[in-house]
Rosetta silent file (secondary structure, phi, psi, omega in degrees, C-alpha in Angstrom):
SEQUENCE: MLIIKNFYYHILLLRPLNLLISVFTMIVAAAILNKLSDLKTLILTSAIVALYAGASNALNDSIDHSIDLINRPERPIPSGRVKVKNARIISFFLFLTGSLLCLYLPNKAVFIGVVVAVPIMIFYSTHFKGKCIIGNLAVAFILGLAFLFAGASFDNLKPMWIPMILAFGLTLIRELVKDLADIDGDKQMGLHTFPIVFGTKKSVQLIVALCILVGIGSVIPYLIGYYGKGYIISLLIGVLAPLLLVIFLITANPTIYYLTYSSSILKFSTFMGLISIYFGVL
SCORE:     score description
SCORE:     0.000 S_00000001
   1 L     0.000  -41.129 -175.842   -0.061   -0.049    0.026 S_00000001
   2 H   -65.787  -39.417  174.367    2.846    2.373    0.844 S_00000001
   3 H   -59.155  -48.132  175.817    4.435    1.698   -2.556 S_00000001
   4 H   -58.016  -41.474  176.169    1.254    2.534   -4.316 S_00000001
   5 H   -62.525  -43.835 -179.875    0.762    5.703   -2.332 S_00000001
   6 H   -57.381  -41.122 -178.355    4.423    6.703   -2.978 S_00000001
   7 H   -67.901  -45.509 -174.777    3.881    6.108   -6.770 S_00000001
   8 H   -55.729  -38.863 -172.237    0.676    8.093   -6.687 S_00000001
   9 H   -83.849  -22.036  170.732    2.384   11.219   -5.374 S_00000001
  10 H   -68.206  -39.231  175.196    5.204   10.915   -7.826 S_00000001
  11 H   -65.671  -38.698  178.457    2.646   10.814  -10.556 S_00000001
  12 H   -60.620  -31.128 -176.446    0.883   13.836   -8.940 S_00000001
  13 H   -61.311  -34.318 -179.549    4.224   15.712   -9.153 S_00000001
  14 L   -73.633  -17.776 -172.092    3.773   15.666  -13.008 S_00000001
  15 L    54.873   80.659 -176.815    0.297   17.181  -12.806 S_00000001
  16 H   -58.884  -32.312  176.574   -1.536   14.553  -14.843 S_00000001
  17 H   -61.500  -37.172  178.032   -4.496   16.693  -15.634 S_00000001
  18 H   -75.073  -19.641  174.993   -2.216   19.139  -17.483 S_00000001
  19 H   -70.319  -49.496  178.423   -0.530   16.168  -19.214 S_00000001
  20 H   -60.635  -40.455  176.426   -4.014   15.058  -20.479 S_00000001
  21 H   -62.790  -35.696 -173.659   -4.770   18.680  -21.657 S_00000001
  22 H   -71.069  -35.881 -177.667   -1.330   18.691  -23.554 S_00000001
  23 H   -79.640  -33.916  178.985   -2.303   15.438  -25.381 S_00000001
  24 H   -65.705  -34.015  174.971   -5.819   16.568  -26.151 S_00000001
  25 H   -50.910  -48.091 -171.917   -4.199   19.836  -27.498 S_00000001
  26 H   -69.303  -33.334 -178.673   -2.078   17.840  -29.997 S_00000001
  27 H   -73.912  -42.027  173.083   -5.252   15.883  -31.107 S_00000001
  28 H   -61.234  -38.185  176.348   -7.085   19.116  -31.782 S_00000001
  29 H   -58.865  -48.355  173.020   -4.148   20.556  -33.441 S_00000001
  30 H   -51.722  -48.874 -177.792   -4.056   17.487  -35.731 S_00000001
  31 H   -61.775  -37.530  177.268   -7.796   17.873  -36.421 S_00000001
  32 H   -59.391  -44.246  178.952   -7.223   21.467  -37.442 S_00000001
  33 H   -76.544   -8.098 -174.044   -4.555   20.244  -39.785 S_00000001
  34 L    60.810   45.681 -175.489   -6.761   17.441  -41.022 S_00000001
  35 L  -126.475   19.428 -179.608   -4.075   14.960  -39.978 S_00000001
  36 L   -60.432  -24.694  179.495   -6.036   12.758  -37.515 S_00000001
  37 L   -75.283  -21.616  175.083   -5.354    9.844  -39.763 S_00000001
  38 L   -72.859   69.385 -173.420   -1.567   10.238  -39.343 S_00000001
  39 H   -63.038  -36.912  174.802   -1.569    8.194  -36.136 S_00000001
  40 H   -58.962  -46.801  176.883    2.090    7.689  -35.839 S_00000001
  41 H   -71.338  -34.213  179.582    2.890   11.364  -35.795 S_00000001
  42 H   -62.932  -41.097 -177.957   -0.140   12.107  -33.602 S_00000001
  43 H   -70.814  -40.033  179.397    1.018    9.559  -30.994 S_00000001
  44 H   -62.628  -43.529  176.122    4.626   10.791  -31.133 S_00000001
  45 H   -57.857  -47.228 -168.641    3.645   14.465  -30.843 S_00000001
  46 H   -72.162  -38.122  171.439    1.242   13.808  -28.037 S_00000001
  47 H   -53.810  -48.787 -177.660    3.859   11.606  -26.200 S_00000001
  48 H   -64.597  -55.339  178.439    6.551   14.191  -26.608 S_00000001
  49 H   -56.513  -36.794 -178.296    4.474   17.125  -25.378 S_00000001
  50 H   -73.528  -38.040  178.824    3.319   15.184  -22.469 S_00000001
  51 H   -68.422  -46.089 -177.498    6.890   14.111  -21.504 S_00000001
  52 H   -70.470  -32.139  178.531    8.220   17.626  -21.777 S_00000001
  53 H   -70.815  -41.400 -178.959    5.280   19.093  -19.807 S_00000001
  54 H   -67.665  -38.221 -175.897    5.887   16.444  -16.931 S_00000001
  55 H   -65.365  -45.978 -177.174    9.635   17.031  -16.967 S_00000001
  56 H   -59.372  -43.940  175.697    9.107   20.821  -16.798 S_00000001
  57 H   -59.181  -47.532 -178.624    6.570   20.424  -13.921 S_00000001
  58 H   -65.813  -41.828 -178.626    8.863   18.208  -11.923 S_00000001
  59 H   -62.125  -49.291 -169.559   11.903   20.425  -12.522 S_00000001
  60 H   -69.526  -31.964  176.934    9.983   23.608  -11.642 S_00000001
  61 H   -73.572  -30.261  174.407    8.595   22.084   -8.419 S_00000001
  62 H   -64.501  -35.705  176.555   11.922   20.836   -7.381 S_00000001
  63 H   -86.972  -25.051 -178.189   13.351   24.329   -7.508 S_00000001
  64 L   -95.140   10.082 -176.623   10.292   26.018   -6.155 S_00000001
  65 H   -58.251  -26.940  178.708    9.838   23.784   -3.145 S_00000001
  66 H   -77.583  -34.714  177.128   10.689   26.544   -0.633 S_00000001
  67 H   -69.092  -38.824 -178.640    8.165   29.086   -2.314 S_00000001
  68 H   -58.897  -29.632 -179.694    5.603   26.177   -2.421 S_00000001
  69 H   -59.011  -31.129 -179.544    5.832   25.764    1.317 S_00000001
  70 H   -94.304  -52.403 -179.436    4.121   29.144    1.480 S_00000001
  71 H   -77.371  -42.432 -172.461    1.941   29.281   -1.701 S_00000001
  72 L  -141.658   65.745 -172.954    1.054   25.595   -2.253 S_00000001
  73 L   -61.366  -18.128 -174.925    2.086   23.561    0.851 S_00000001
  74 L   -87.815   -1.272  176.971   -0.154   20.543   -0.388 S_00000001
  75 L   -73.075  153.990 -174.526    1.985   19.779   -3.441 S_00000001
  76 L   -46.167  -45.243  177.769    4.064   16.637   -3.364 S_00000001
  77 L   -69.570  -52.026  179.792    7.381   18.103   -2.614 S_00000001
  78 L   -65.888  -26.945 -177.360    6.563   20.687    0.075 S_00000001
  79 L   -84.124   -2.942  175.046    4.211   18.275    1.745 S_00000001
  80 L    84.000    6.164 -169.537    7.227   15.910    2.168 S_00000001
  81 L   -94.981  -15.245  171.720    5.811   13.038    0.060 S_00000001
  82 L  -134.963  140.248 -179.680    8.405   13.376   -2.788 S_00000001
  83 L   -81.766  140.982  177.578   12.123   14.111   -2.457 S_00000001
  84 H   -54.854  -47.910  178.624   13.708   17.055   -4.525 S_00000001
  85 H   -60.272  -37.464  178.460   16.302   14.651   -5.766 S_00000001
  86 H   -69.065  -36.382  177.226   13.738   12.152   -7.055 S_00000001
  87 H   -62.097  -39.343 -175.994   11.886   15.022   -8.788 S_00000001
  88 H   -82.936  -27.656  170.403   14.954   16.150  -10.649 S_00000001
  89 H   -62.901  -46.216  167.662   15.873   12.682  -11.667 S_00000001
  90 H   -47.961  -54.039 -173.023   12.379   12.169  -13.047 S_00000001
  91 H   -64.006  -39.802  177.669   12.502   15.465  -14.912 S_00000001
  92 H   -54.545  -59.533 -179.336   15.974   14.511  -16.510 S_00000001
  93 H   -54.219  -37.305 -177.747   14.699   11.185  -17.795 S_00000001
  94 H   -74.585  -42.013 -178.844   11.408   12.597  -19.203 S_00000001
  95 H   -63.571  -40.082 -179.657   13.308   15.446  -21.015 S_00000001
  96 H   -64.433  -44.646  176.714   15.664   12.829  -22.372 S_00000001
  97 H   -53.925  -52.053 -176.973   12.905   10.411  -23.464 S_00000001
  98 H   -60.179  -40.219  179.343   11.013   13.316  -25.089 S_00000001
  99 H   -67.948  -44.395 -179.323   14.132   14.435  -26.917 S_00000001
 100 H   -63.804  -48.548 -179.404   14.939   10.997  -28.202 S_00000001
 101 H   -55.835  -37.852 -177.836   11.307   10.566  -29.524 S_00000001
 102 H   -53.767  -35.448 -175.158   11.702   13.988  -31.294 S_00000001
 103 L   -66.243   -6.257  175.438   14.340   12.520  -33.539 S_00000001
 104 L   -89.785   -8.709  179.398   11.722   10.462  -35.314 S_00000001
 105 L   -97.918  171.643  178.444    9.978   13.659  -36.588 S_00000001
 106 L   -56.270  157.886 -172.313   10.905   16.142  -39.282 S_00000001
 107 H   -54.472  -44.126 -178.710   13.971   18.375  -38.808 S_00000001
 108 H   -58.796  -40.439  179.685   11.832   21.499  -38.091 S_00000001
 109 H   -63.498  -40.872 -177.103    9.986   19.663  -35.316 S_00000001
 110 H   -65.697  -38.609  178.628   13.306   18.515  -33.869 S_00000001
 111 H   -65.063  -49.566 -176.351   14.653   22.161  -33.942 S_00000001
 112 H   -68.388  -37.201 -173.522   11.544   23.476  -32.153 S_00000001
 113 H   -81.522  -56.076 -177.101   11.316   20.747  -29.598 S_00000001
 114 H   -85.131  -37.609 -179.185   14.905   20.016  -28.648 S_00000001
 115 H   -80.450  -34.223  179.869   16.798   23.181  -29.640 S_00000001
 116 H   -97.154  -58.732 -173.707   14.183   25.702  -28.636 S_00000001
 117 H   -60.851  -60.372 -174.800   11.567   24.309  -26.272 S_00000001
 118 H   -60.369  -35.393  178.153   13.652   22.300  -23.834 S_00000001
 119 H   -70.429  -34.598 -179.591   16.395   25.016  -23.074 S_00000001
 120 H   -68.818  -40.619 -178.409   13.623   27.520  -22.494 S_00000001
 121 H   -65.164  -40.901 -177.784   11.713   25.164  -20.184 S_00000001
 122 H   -70.953  -49.681 -178.169   14.971   24.522  -18.134 S_00000001
 123 H   -67.587  -23.103  173.769   16.108   28.140  -17.999 S_00000001
 124 H   -61.364  -50.398 -178.453   12.656   29.182  -17.052 S_00000001
 125 H   -68.602  -33.723 -175.192   12.782   27.003  -13.894 S_00000001
 126 H   -87.464  -38.112 -174.064   16.507   27.904  -13.188 S_00000001
 127 H  -127.596  -35.849 -170.054   16.703   31.659  -14.160 S_00000001
 128 H   -86.330  -32.971 -173.068   13.636   33.215  -15.574 S_00000001
 129 L   -57.904  128.788  177.945   10.961   32.234  -13.072 S_00000001
 130 L    81.563   11.723  173.297   10.122   35.175  -10.567 S_00000001
 131 E  -104.647  144.513 -171.745   11.748   37.845  -12.819 S_00000001
 132 L   -63.745  126.588  173.138    9.506   40.609  -13.839 S_00000001
 133 L    66.394  -37.598 -171.296    7.644   39.986  -17.088 S_00000001
 134 H   -63.132  -47.461 -177.989   10.626   37.731  -18.473 S_00000001
 135 H   -62.073  -40.138  179.008    9.245   34.620  -16.673 S_00000001
 136 H   -63.122  -49.011 -179.051    5.685   35.351  -17.787 S_00000001
 137 H   -62.243  -43.539  177.930    6.780   35.696  -21.325 S_00000001
 138 H   -60.723  -41.449  178.084    8.874   32.444  -21.284 S_00000001
 139 H   -63.373  -47.754  178.053    5.916   30.486  -20.068 S_00000001
 140 H   -60.274  -40.755  179.983    3.522   31.967  -22.707 S_00000001
 141 H   -68.473  -39.083  176.087    6.085   31.268  -25.428 S_00000001
 142 H   -64.987  -36.958  178.507    6.490   27.638  -24.411 S_00000001
 143 H   -64.735  -43.633 -175.840    2.734   27.118  -24.452 S_00000001
 144 H   -70.199  -26.979 -178.884    2.334   28.806  -27.739 S_00000001
 145 H   -65.248  -22.989 -179.706    5.437   26.848  -29.138 S_00000001
 146 H   -62.345  -36.707  174.491    3.421   23.693  -28.712 S_00000001
 147 H   -71.499  -34.991  173.274    1.331   24.548  -31.650 S_00000001
 148 H   -71.125  -23.523  176.661    4.170   25.361  -33.948 S_00000001
 149 H   -62.513  -53.109  179.385    5.661   21.987  -32.756 S_00000001
 150 H   -55.098  -47.527 -177.370    2.483   20.285  -33.958 S_00000001
 151 H   -65.821  -41.878  176.005    2.503   22.209  -37.274 S_00000001
 152 H   -62.870  -40.869  178.434    6.114   21.268  -37.843 S_00000001
 153 H   -62.220  -37.310  174.677    5.534   17.577  -37.020 S_00000001
 154 L   -84.985    3.306 -178.542    2.842   17.429  -39.569 S_00000001
 155 L    66.072   37.440 -174.825    4.837   19.426  -42.026 S_00000001
 156 L  -156.941   77.044 -178.736    2.253   22.266  -42.139 S_00000001
 157 L   -69.623  -37.392 -163.310    3.321   25.236  -40.001 S_00000001
 158 H   -57.340  -51.214  178.271    1.064   28.077  -41.469 S_00000001
 159 H   -59.577   -8.946 -176.024   -2.261   27.033  -39.855 S_00000001
 160 H   -94.245  -13.361 -176.168   -0.594   26.933  -36.370 S_00000001
 161 H   -65.191  -39.675  177.650    0.432   30.622  -36.111 S_00000001
 162 H   -66.168  -51.901  167.641   -2.881   31.870  -35.083 S_00000001
 163 H   -44.108  -45.325 -179.625   -3.374   29.168  -32.366 S_00000001
 164 H   -62.603  -48.755 -178.614    0.140   29.922  -31.192 S_00000001
 165 H   -65.140  -41.481  176.208   -0.457   33.651  -30.881 S_00000001
 166 H   -66.221  -39.231 -179.629   -3.834   33.191  -29.060 S_00000001
 167 H   -71.270  -29.470  175.240   -2.378   30.665  -26.598 S_00000001
 168 H   -65.092  -55.553 -171.354    0.569   33.076  -26.001 S_00000001
 169 H   -63.492  -46.977 -173.691   -1.656   36.018  -25.188 S_00000001
 170 H   -64.070  -38.535 -179.619   -4.096   34.018  -23.010 S_00000001
 171 H   -71.330  -35.187  174.529   -1.237   32.333  -21.077 S_00000001
 172 H   -56.932  -52.167 -175.983    0.553   35.699  -20.551 S_00000001
 173 H   -57.958  -44.462  179.901   -2.526   37.009  -18.913 S_00000001
 174 H   -61.761  -44.857 -176.859   -2.973   33.876  -16.717 S_00000001
 175 H   -59.761  -37.435  178.433    0.712   33.951  -15.579 S_00000001
 176 H   -67.918  -37.806 -179.180    0.250   37.657  -14.559 S_00000001
 177 H   -72.264  -38.874  171.359   -2.869   36.737  -12.678 S_00000001
 178 H   -59.899  -47.059  178.549   -1.066   33.834  -10.926 S_00000001
 179 H   -57.542  -37.740 -174.701    1.807   36.136   -9.905 S_00000001
 180 H   -71.412  -33.463  171.374   -0.778   38.463   -8.353 S_00000001
 181 H   -70.106  -27.403  178.256   -2.337   35.650   -6.354 S_00000001
 182 L   -91.728   12.366 -164.069    1.147   34.503   -5.182 S_00000001
 183 H   -66.975  -31.125 -179.461    2.448   37.862   -4.315 S_00000001
 184 H   -64.650  -47.110 -177.570    2.783   37.303   -0.554 S_00000001
 185 H   -71.120  -29.434  179.788    4.823   34.019   -0.843 S_00000001
 186 H   -75.807  -27.017  174.550    6.824   35.419   -3.677 S_00000001
 187 H   -65.348  -42.394 -176.807    7.785   38.531   -1.627 S_00000001
 188 H   -63.428  -33.818 -176.732    9.072   36.283    1.262 S_00000001
 189 L   -94.368   10.802  170.807   11.333   34.347   -1.157 S_00000001
 190 L    70.270   30.669  175.268   12.622   37.600   -2.710 S_00000001
 191 L   -73.709  162.833 -176.099   11.269   37.275   -6.172 S_00000001
 192 E  -125.197   46.861  179.300   10.822   40.180   -8.586 S_00000001
 193 L   -67.557  165.764 -175.671    7.507   39.434  -10.268 S_00000001
 194 H   -61.801  -44.624 -179.295    5.526   42.297  -12.002 S_00000001
 195 H   -61.912  -34.838 -175.049    3.028   42.612   -9.028 S_00000001
 196 H   -73.496  -42.986 -176.898    5.964   42.843   -6.530 S_00000001
 197 H   -72.361  -43.383 -178.439    7.863   45.440   -8.625 S_00000001
 198 H  -104.365   -8.575  176.149    4.951   47.597   -9.804 S_00000001
 199 H    94.071  168.598 -178.070    2.253   46.813   -7.244 S_00000001
 200 H   -65.718  -47.541 -177.866   -1.300   45.474   -7.419 S_00000001
 201 H   -49.363  -49.871 -175.363   -2.931   48.507   -9.046 S_00000001
 202 H   -74.967  -30.214  171.212   -0.644   48.519  -12.055 S_00000001
 203 H   -55.693  -47.205 -178.505   -0.807   44.710  -12.321 S_00000001
 204 H   -69.009  -34.844  170.377   -4.569   44.794  -12.585 S_00000001
 205 H   -54.080  -46.007 -177.543   -4.218   47.565  -15.152 S_00000001
 206 H   -68.184  -43.756  178.445   -1.884   45.496  -17.274 S_00000001
 207 H   -56.010  -52.138 -175.194   -4.108   42.348  -17.005 S_00000001
 208 H   -57.737  -44.868 -179.019   -7.107   44.364  -18.054 S_00000001
 209 H   -64.559  -47.476  179.402   -5.286   45.945  -21.034 S_00000001
 210 H   -60.148  -43.137 -178.935   -3.999   42.522  -22.260 S_00000001
 211 H   -59.572  -37.424  176.794   -7.445   41.045  -21.919 S_00000001
 212 H   -70.282  -37.787 -176.931   -8.845   43.776  -24.160 S_00000001
 213 H   -65.722  -43.397  175.282   -5.917   43.420  -26.550 S_00000001
 214 H   -73.404  -30.380  173.278   -6.325   39.736  -26.839 S_00000001
 215 H   -67.454  -54.130  174.228  -10.036   39.882  -27.130 S_00000001
 216 H   -56.691  -43.718  178.711   -9.815   42.332  -30.107 S_00000001
 217 H   -60.998  -34.463 -171.905   -7.016   40.423  -31.658 S_00000001
 218 H   -77.257  -20.615  177.231   -8.863   37.124  -31.465 S_00000001
 219 H   -77.026  -26.436 -174.587  -11.764   38.539  -33.507 S_00000001
 220 H   -54.430  -39.575 -178.735   -9.590   39.687  -36.363 S_00000001
 221 H   -53.840  -36.140  179.790   -9.194   36.238  -38.036 S_00000001
 222 H   -72.405  -39.660 -175.702  -12.997   36.192  -38.344 S_00000001
 223 H   -60.361  -39.259 -173.956  -13.253   39.781  -39.666 S_00000001
 224 L   -97.288   16.749  167.585  -10.824   39.122  -42.510 S_00000001
 225 L    80.508   11.103 -179.144  -12.590   35.904  -43.429 S_00000001
 226 L   -69.083  -41.098 -176.445   -9.829   33.455  -42.236 S_00000001
 227 L  -122.637  156.033 -176.854  -12.185   31.512  -40.043 S_00000001
 228 L   -86.447 -165.959 -176.388  -15.986   30.918  -40.399 S_00000001
 229 H   -68.841  -28.721  175.370  -18.982   31.493  -38.193 S_00000001
 230 H   -56.031  -36.399 -175.311  -18.228   28.448  -36.051 S_00000001
 231 H   -68.634  -53.032 -171.372  -15.113   30.211  -34.871 S_00000001
 232 H   -67.176  -34.873  178.034  -16.715   33.597  -33.804 S_00000001
 233 H   -67.648  -42.321  179.885  -19.657   31.859  -32.001 S_00000001
 234 H   -77.363  -25.134  177.562  -17.393   29.487  -29.956 S_00000001
 235 H   -73.245  -40.432 -177.796  -14.899   32.333  -29.363 S_00000001
 236 H   -63.096  -44.888 -179.334  -17.677   34.549  -27.865 S_00000001
 237 H   -71.821  -45.588 -171.070  -18.706   31.736  -25.479 S_00000001
 238 H   -88.755  -20.050 -179.791  -15.243   30.289  -24.716 S_00000001
 239 H  -131.456  -52.413 -176.840  -12.885   33.237  -24.781 S_00000001
 240 H   -62.069  -44.181  177.881  -14.463   36.653  -24.981 S_00000001
 241 H   -68.940  -36.037  175.005  -17.145   36.185  -22.365 S_00000001
 242 H   -66.373  -36.939  177.697  -14.517   34.629  -19.855 S_00000001
 243 H   -63.012  -35.923  176.958  -12.153   37.542  -20.568 S_00000001
 244 H   -73.865  -29.660  177.775  -14.868   40.029  -19.589 S_00000001
 245 H   -72.486  -40.417  173.967  -15.570   37.963  -16.427 S_00000001
 246 H   -55.803  -52.159  179.909  -11.844   38.001  -15.470 S_00000001
 247 H   -54.664  -44.657 -179.286  -11.763   41.879  -15.992 S_00000001
 248 H   -62.851  -40.939 -177.161  -14.786   42.166  -13.701 S_00000001
 249 H   -68.028  -47.503 -177.778  -13.395   39.825  -10.927 S_00000001
 250 H   -71.810  -19.793 -177.494   -9.941   41.380  -10.755 S_00000001
 251 H   -91.561  -34.398 -178.452  -11.122   44.952  -10.942 S_00000001
 252 H   -83.713  -42.023 -173.340  -14.036   44.451   -8.318 S_00000001
 253 L  -154.843   78.358 -172.477  -12.320   42.321   -5.877 S_00000001
 254 L   -72.960   55.814  173.817   -8.619   41.088   -6.552 S_00000001
 255 L   -83.646  169.606  179.264   -8.504   38.697   -3.539 S_00000001
 256 H   -53.810  -47.563 -174.542   -6.616   35.430   -3.636 S_00000001
 257 H   -63.038  -43.340 -179.960   -9.775   33.486   -4.112 S_00000001
 258 H   -71.627  -37.597 -175.942  -10.942   35.505   -7.129 S_00000001
 259 H   -72.593  -31.556  174.816   -7.512   35.646   -8.618 S_00000001
 260 H   -73.433  -34.149  178.004   -7.207   31.777   -8.467 S_00000001
 261 H   -68.334  -42.107 -179.127  -10.690   31.453   -9.942 S_00000001
 262 H   -60.274  -43.445  178.367   -9.696   33.885  -12.673 S_00000001
 263 H   -59.176  -47.457 -178.180   -6.567   31.690  -13.446 S_00000001
 264 H   -71.349  -25.107  174.323   -8.715   28.597  -13.976 S_00000001
 265 H   -63.432  -39.026 -174.848  -11.054   30.591  -16.170 S_00000001
 266 H   -74.746  -31.308  173.831   -8.122   31.552  -18.313 S_00000001
 267 H   -62.030  -46.679 -178.247   -6.957   27.950  -18.513 S_00000001
 268 H   -63.619  -39.181 -171.781  -10.434   27.030  -19.849 S_00000001
 269 H   -71.671  -34.084  179.830  -10.331   29.944  -22.331 S_00000001
 270 H   -67.341  -42.421  178.386   -6.937   28.765  -23.853 S_00000001
 271 H   -63.453  -43.884 -175.100   -8.490   25.303  -24.389 S_00000001
 272 H   -73.210  -29.234  175.144  -11.710   26.879  -25.898 S_00000001
 273 H   -62.296  -31.263  171.839   -9.728   29.128  -28.100 S_00000001
 274 H   -70.191  -39.847  178.936   -8.195   26.030  -29.801 S_00000001
 275 H   -62.390  -37.808 -179.527  -11.668   24.502  -30.037 S_00000001
 276 H   -66.806  -35.226  174.367  -12.937   27.721  -31.692 S_00000001
 277 H   -78.879  -20.631  168.484  -10.374   27.489  -34.319 S_00000001
 278 H   -72.933  -40.703  171.727  -11.290   23.950  -35.101 S_00000001
 279 H   -66.231  -29.850  178.127  -14.827   25.061  -35.600 S_00000001
 280 H   -65.446  -27.336  178.349  -13.624   27.893  -37.707 S_00000001
 281 L   -93.153   -4.437 -176.095  -12.009   25.545  -40.174 S_00000001
 282 L   -75.467    0.000    0.000  -14.697   23.166  -40.560 S_00000001
């Protein structure tokens, strides 16, 4: 029983729900590209993205264990259920396995995955995290890069640029919201996130401005006829309405509860943005 419980917490370290979302993202990306029949590439890309995501989560938690004692004490490492050393070993082997699998894909995908994505994920955890804006941009870029990776893997990059930009924008907003929620713990650890450097008021103003910018920008593909009615309808429900809700929540009452809730909304919106694009190309 102890072995099973120990295994469970090591799996929890990887954040399995996020891994499932990563896999589903690759499935939807393949559907957008009309490549669902290419099962070999779909399985490879899904496995690689999940391995990289798990590796990044394990590495990040191993480095952030002191901060998580304040912000998220229930996580596997700060709760004492997983050792920092074990988390880093797991991270190394997941990164290695993902990179080896990458070699079976086209050269562009290998470049995006091994040469670009992996170093950024590692440097984010070791150097960029907690630095004003730089860390937020790094996470947003990594999330957006997943769509370019899918495009390169299926040898069709062009349709993935809009999903990449939309994911980048929504993730950037979410990261700033998370920093605002974690401001107390981050201060104690001497980090220099945007809310710590510029304060809550300016952080809220920046988040609102980005919500408006991303909202307007997401409508442009429909206005220029790039996507059809299915896109704008699902976009209104899954992206634009949630962005308006986030603006209302963080301006009316920016408490930890509502900031955490807003972060969950933005994660949902990122997923729905991809679904909107799928409906737009039908």
